[in-house]
Amino acid sequence: MAVKDLKSKQELDNLVKEGSPVMIHFWASWCEASKHMDQVFSHLSTDFPHAHFLRVEAEEQPEISEAYSVSAVPYFAFCKDGKTVDTLEGAFPSELANKIAKVVGSIHAGEPAAPASLGMAAGPTILEAIQDIAKIDNSNTHSRPPTGVAETLKTRLEKLTRAHPIMLFMKGTPEEPKCGFSKKAVAILRAENVKFGTFDILSDNEVREGLKKFSNWPTYPQLYCKGELLGGSDIIIAMHEGGELKQAFADHGVGNDVSKVIAGQPMGQKGGVTDSTGLSSGLTGRLESLINSSPVMLFMKGSPDEPKCGFSRKVCDILREEKVDFKTFDILSDEEVRQGLKVYSNWSSYPQLYIKSELIGGSDIVLEMQKSGELEKILVEKGIISLEERLKKLVNLNPVMLFMKGTPGAPQCGFSSKVVNALEGEGIKFGSFDILSDEEVRQGLKKFSNWPTFPQLYYKGELIGGCDIVLEMKSNGELGSTLSE
């Protein structure tokens, strides 16, 4: 059985509950030992076709990593009969082969197995991996933080966590985040209108590994306030949505200020903006006036009718698709604004999109936000478009549109599951929206449709009904014909 990349904890939990042997490899793209062990893991999956072999990128799936107490990579968990029966931390190919064989049942506990003589397809790969891993420096063989953080490193970490009242340890920088969780954390801090510092943990492996031990928190990003750990991505999101993050900042005496500083960089250098940007008051005033000249303001190369770069054209297209009025400024026409805005916004490229004076980001972020629905949500929150307009767009996203709990692949209620099965049984293609992911849509759609429960099925923007109606139509042979008229 081929190795499968896990995308959710729910998917993993379902497989483990089945009771079959489940092998999980927690890895990281930056860890060479992980890469070697992944080759062994893949070959072993061929030798044991009746077991599930799963791969988890540890820092990209913090919920799964925390559930299995992962604090180093490579790390392996072995499950059987619905529970974890063994684990392995580190790059040990022979031991990995032995443990998998014992869990699956091809050898018995206490019985040694020489991987090269097991008669397995993985045998040669295991020997090769042993040789490759031996060449890796011991400090990198598997990225385990020291059992106790050395005093010199501890002192450094304490200083870093207090380098700014609000300090975010992330992958990449605010302008170029290297993972979705870091990007989300930056967006939340910007939405909170607080000044924050950042440290790119990809730039310093000592800090990256040491901070996990120092904080007793195995994943990134990590957010600190006055040297106190608040939490990772999930906690940051929950606190932000519940209003608790703003209160936490207030309790620590942190004031509102949207400027940022990058830890470890001298003030005023590229990549950080000091409390004083170095811009003249005249230019600062002009930039603020331009940013505030329209609720939706795009600084771009060229004009909407004649964009001078593909990225600018893409953002214009997205805003048109969202059917919002927007104003633009051609940064090619004014070098002072072009250079000054980079410093003012701490964003080094164009286009730059602002909504109600708040920097949203460049083309990549705008595109990603459109795909995830976040852009539309912000437009509603900022009063640019109404909730009713958003709901009208959502029910018309596809000719057949299902608003359900969960997703078609992982429904979160029996009624949603029944409607998915009915549609798929008729061979009907449909779009879906998980109402559990957006409380505003969940409550708004009840009023919009005058239908108090979910799921809700729409055809060409018109409500068909809920579970009972859909099942009745299927039973009468009307479902397929109604949704294809």
PDB file of N, CA, C and O in Angstrom, residues 58-92:
ATOM      1  N   ALA A  58       5.187  17.286  10.369  1.00  0.00           N
ATOM      2  CA  ALA A  58       4.939  17.560  11.782  1.00  0.00           C
ATOM      3  C   ALA A  58       4.553  19.003  12.083  1.00  0.00           C
ATOM      4  O   ALA A  58       3.596  19.255  12.819  1.00  0.00           O
ATOM      5  N   GLU A  59       5.289  19.952  11.514  1.00  0.00           N
ATOM      6  CA  GLU A  59       5.044  21.351  11.863  1.00  0.00           C
ATOM      7  C   GLU A  59       3.890  21.959  11.072  1.00  0.00           C
ATOM      8  O   GLU A  59       3.397  23.023  11.429  1.00  0.00           O
ATOM      9  N   GLU A  60       3.452  21.269  10.025  1.00  0.00           N
ATOM     10  CA  GLU A  60       2.309  21.758   9.251  1.00  0.00           C
ATOM     11  C   GLU A  60       0.990  21.184   9.773  1.00  0.00           C
ATOM     12  O   GLU A  60      -0.083  21.638   9.406  1.00  0.00           O
ATOM     13  N   GLN A  61       1.089  20.137  10.620  1.00  0.00           N
ATOM     14  CA  GLN A  61      -0.106  19.508  11.194  1.00  0.00           C
ATOM     15  C   GLN A  61       0.029  19.479  12.726  1.00  0.00           C
ATOM     16  O   GLN A  61       0.169  18.417  13.330  1.00  0.00           O
ATOM     17  N   PRO A  62       0.008  20.662  13.361  1.00  0.00           N
ATOM     18  CA  PRO A  62       0.265  20.723  14.804  1.00  0.00           C
ATOM     19  C   PRO A  62      -0.736  19.938  15.641  1.00  0.00           C
ATOM     20  O   PRO A  62      -0.384  19.400  16.691  1.00  0.00           O
ATOM     21  N   GLU A  63      -1.987  19.852  15.196  1.00  0.00           N
ATOM     22  CA  GLU A  63      -2.991  19.132  15.982  1.00  0.00           C
ATOM     23  C   GLU A  63      -2.641  17.648  16.095  1.00  0.00           C
ATOM     24  O   GLU A  63      -2.734  17.045  17.168  1.00  0.00           O
ATOM     25  N   ILE A  64      -2.186  17.068  14.971  1.00  0.00           N
ATOM     26  CA  ILE A  64      -1.805  15.654  14.983  1.00  0.00           C
ATOM     27  C   ILE A  64      -0.518  15.462  15.777  1.00  0.00           C
ATOM     28  O   ILE A  64      -0.398  14.536  16.585  1.00  0.00           O
ATOM     29  N   SER A  65       0.453  16.356  15.551  1.00  0.00           N
ATOM     30  CA  SER A  65       1.745  16.236  16.243  1.00  0.00           C
ATOM     31  C   SER A  65       1.576  16.314  17.754  1.00  0.00           C
ATOM     32  O   SER A  65       2.203  15.553  18.503  1.00  0.00           O
ATOM     33  N   GLU A  66       0.736  17.219  18.202  1.00  0.00           N
ATOM     34  CA  GLU A  66       0.529  17.367  19.641  1.00  0.00           C
ATOM     35  C   GLU A  66      -0.204  16.160  20.211  1.00  0.00           C
ATOM     36  O   GLU A  66       0.067  15.726  21.332  1.00  0.00           O
ATOM     37  N   ALA A  67      -1.121  15.593  19.445  1.00  0.00           N
ATOM     38  CA  ALA A  67      -1.873  14.425  19.914  1.00  0.00           C
ATOM     39  C   ALA A  67      -0.953  13.227  20.132  1.00  0.00           C
ATOM     40  O   ALA A  67      -1.215  12.391  21.004  1.00  0.00           O
ATOM     41  N   TYR A  68       0.125  13.152  19.342  1.00  0.00           N
ATOM     42  CA  TYR A  68       1.059  12.036  19.465  1.00  0.00           C
ATOM     43  C   TYR A  68       2.357  12.434  20.169  1.00  0.00           C
ATOM     44  O   TYR A  68       3.349  11.702  20.119  1.00  0.00           O
ATOM     45  N   SER A  69       2.345  13.612  20.825  1.00  0.00           N
ATOM     46  CA  SER A  69       3.486  14.074  21.637  1.00  0.00           C
ATOM     47  C   SER A  69       4.788  14.091  20.850  1.00  0.00           C
ATOM     48  O   SER A  69       5.839  13.656  21.337  1.00  0.00           O
ATOM     49  N   VAL A  70       4.736  14.600  19.626  1.00  0.00           N
ATOM     50  CA  VAL A  70       5.924  14.665  18.781  1.00  0.00           C
ATOM     51  C   VAL A  70       6.755  15.881  19.168  1.00  0.00           C
ATOM     52  O   VAL A  70       6.267  17.009  19.121  1.00  0.00           O
ATOM     53  N   SER A  71       8.006  15.662  19.548  1.00  0.00           N
ATOM     54  CA  SER A  71       8.891  16.783  19.898  1.00  0.00           C
ATOM     55  C   SER A  71      10.169  16.754  19.086  1.00  0.00           C
ATOM     56  O   SER A  71      11.046  17.599  19.277  1.00  0.00           O
ATOM     57  N   ALA A  72      10.307  15.782  18.189  1.00  0.00           N
ATOM     58  CA  ALA A  72      11.489  15.676  17.344  1.00  0.00           C
ATOM     59  C   ALA A  72      11.128  14.893  16.092  1.00  0.00           C
ATOM     60  O   ALA A  72      10.148  14.141  16.068  1.00  0.00           O
ATOM     61  N   VAL A  73      11.904  15.097  15.042  1.00  0.00           N
ATOM     62  CA  VAL A  73      11.719  14.331  13.809  1.00  0.00           C
ATOM     63  C   VAL A  73      13.069  13.766  13.381  1.00  0.00           C
ATOM     64  O   VAL A  73      14.111  14.346  13.693  1.00  0.00           O
ATOM     65  N   PRO A  74      13.072  12.595  12.697  1.00  0.00           N
ATOM     66  CA  PRO A  74      11.893  11.800  12.379  1.00  0.00           C
ATOM     67  C   PRO A  74      11.306  11.116  13.610  1.00  0.00           C
ATOM     68  O   PRO A  74      12.023  10.802  14.556  1.00  0.00           O
ATOM     69  N   TYR A  75       9.994  10.884  13.557  1.00  0.00           N
ATOM     70  CA  TYR A  75       9.285  10.245  14.661  1.00  0.00           C
ATOM     71  C   TYR A  75       8.227   9.321  14.055  1.00  0.00           C
ATOM     72  O   TYR A  75       7.580   9.670  13.078  1.00  0.00           O
ATOM     73  N   PHE A  76       8.083   8.146  14.635  1.00  0.00           N
ATOM     74  CA  PHE A  76       7.134   7.166  14.108  1.00  0.00           C
ATOM     75  C   PHE A  76       6.203   6.694  15.218  1.00  0.00           C
ATOM     76  O   PHE A  76       6.630   6.500  16.364  1.00  0.00           O
ATOM     77  N   ALA A  77       4.945   6.550  14.882  1.00  0.00           N
ATOM     78  CA  ALA A  77       3.956   5.983  15.804  1.00  0.00           C
ATOM     79  C   ALA A  77       3.326   4.773  15.126  1.00  0.00           C
ATOM     80  O   ALA A  77       3.062   4.799  13.919  1.00  0.00           O
ATOM     81  N   PHE A  78       3.114   3.708  15.905  1.00  0.00           N
ATOM     82  CA  PHE A  78       2.577   2.464  15.365  1.00  0.00           C
ATOM     83  C   PHE A  78       1.283   2.136  16.105  1.00  0.00           C
ATOM     84  O   PHE A  78       1.282   2.002  17.335  1.00  0.00           O
ATOM     85  N   CYS A  79       0.199   2.011  15.360  1.00  0.00           N
ATOM     86  CA  CYS A  79      -1.111   1.784  15.956  1.00  0.00           C
ATOM     87  C   CYS A  79      -1.703   0.450  15.500  1.00  0.00           C
ATOM     88  O   CYS A  79      -1.495   0.027  14.358  1.00  0.00           O
ATOM     89  N   LYS A  80      -2.446  -0.154  16.398  1.00  0.00           N
ATOM     90  CA  LYS A  80      -3.129  -1.405  16.075  1.00  0.00           C
ATOM     91  C   LYS A  80      -4.265  -1.592  17.067  1.00  0.00           C
ATOM     92  O   LYS A  80      -4.167  -1.192  18.223  1.00  0.00           O
ATOM     93  N   ASP A  81      -5.367  -2.181  16.597  1.00  0.00           N
ATOM     94  CA  ASP A  81      -6.547  -2.410  17.448  1.00  0.00           C
ATOM     95  C   ASP A  81      -7.043  -1.120  18.082  1.00  0.00           C
ATOM     96  O   ASP A  81      -7.476  -1.099  19.242  1.00  0.00           O
ATOM     97  N   GLY A  82      -6.917  -0.034  17.317  1.00  0.00           N
ATOM     98  CA  GLY A  82      -7.473   1.237  17.767  1.00  0.00           C
ATOM     99  C   GLY A  82      -6.652   2.018  18.752  1.00  0.00           C
ATOM    100  O   GLY A  82      -7.133   3.010  19.310  1.00  0.00           O
ATOM    101  N   LYS A  83      -5.394   1.621  19.003  1.00  0.00           N
ATOM    102  CA  LYS A  83      -4.583   2.368  19.962  1.00  0.00           C
ATOM    103  C   LYS A  83      -3.112   2.366  19.534  1.00  0.00           C
ATOM    104  O   LYS A  83      -2.684   1.548  18.709  1.00  0.00           O
ATOM    105  N   THR A  84      -2.334   3.281  20.096  1.00  0.00           N
ATOM    106  CA  THR A  84      -0.902   3.356  19.818  1.00  0.00           C
ATOM    107  C   THR A  84      -0.191   2.275  20.627  1.00  0.00           C
ATOM    108  O   THR A  84      -0.304   2.240  21.856  1.00  0.00           O
ATOM    109  N   VAL A  85       0.536   1.403  19.941  1.00  0.00           N
ATOM    110  CA  VAL A  85       1.193   0.285  20.618  1.00  0.00           C
ATOM    111  C   VAL A  85       2.704   0.460  20.726  1.00  0.00           C
ATOM    112  O   VAL A  85       3.359  -0.224  21.517  1.00  0.00           O
ATOM    113  N   ASP A  86       3.277   1.384  19.936  1.00  0.00           N
ATOM    114  CA  ASP A  86       4.723   1.575  20.001  1.00  0.00           C
ATOM    115  C   ASP A  86       5.084   2.878  19.297  1.00  0.00           C
ATOM    116  O   ASP A  86       4.288   3.415  18.512  1.00  0.00           O
ATOM    117  N   THR A  87       6.274   3.398  19.582  1.00  0.00           N
ATOM    118  CA  THR A  87       6.781   4.599  18.913  1.00  0.00           C
ATOM    119  C   THR A  87       8.274   4.443  18.666  1.00  0.00           C
ATOM    120  O   THR A  87       8.929   3.586  19.265  1.00  0.00           O
ATOM    121  N   LEU A  88       8.788   5.277  17.810  1.00  0.00           N
ATOM    122  CA  LEU A  88      10.227   5.317  17.536  1.00  0.00           C
ATOM    123  C   LEU A  88      10.615   6.755  17.220  1.00  0.00           C
ATOM    124  O   LEU A  88      10.026   7.376  16.339  1.00  0.00           O
ATOM    125  N   GLU A  89      11.602   7.271  17.949  1.00  0.00           N
ATOM    126  CA  GLU A  89      12.083   8.618  17.707  1.00  0.00           C
ATOM    127  C   GLU A  89      13.515   8.551  17.211  1.00  0.00           C
ATOM    128  O   GLU A  89      14.377   7.947  17.863  1.00  0.00           O
ATOM    129  N   GLY A  90      13.780   9.106  16.052  1.00  0.00           N
ATOM    130  CA  GLY A  90      15.127   9.112  15.521  1.00  0.00           C
ATOM    131  C   GLY A  90      15.256   8.338  14.227  1.00  0.00           C
ATOM    132  O   GLY A  90      14.324   7.679  13.760  1.00  0.00           O
ATOM    133  N   ALA A  91      16.427   8.415  13.614  1.00  0.00           N
ATOM    134  CA  ALA A  91      16.691   7.782  12.314  1.00  0.00           C
ATOM    135  C   ALA A  91      17.383   6.443  12.505  1.00  0.00           C
ATOM    136  O   ALA A  91      18.600   6.342  12.451  1.00  0.00           O
ATOM    137  N   PHE A  92      16.588   5.411  12.722  1.00  0.00           N
ATOM    138  CA  PHE A  92      17.105   4.078  12.960  1.00  0.00           C
ATOM    139  C   PHE A  92      16.391   3.104  12.019  1.00  0.00           C
ATOM    140  O   PHE A  92      15.379   2.504  12.397  1.00  0.00           O
TER     141      PHE A  92
END
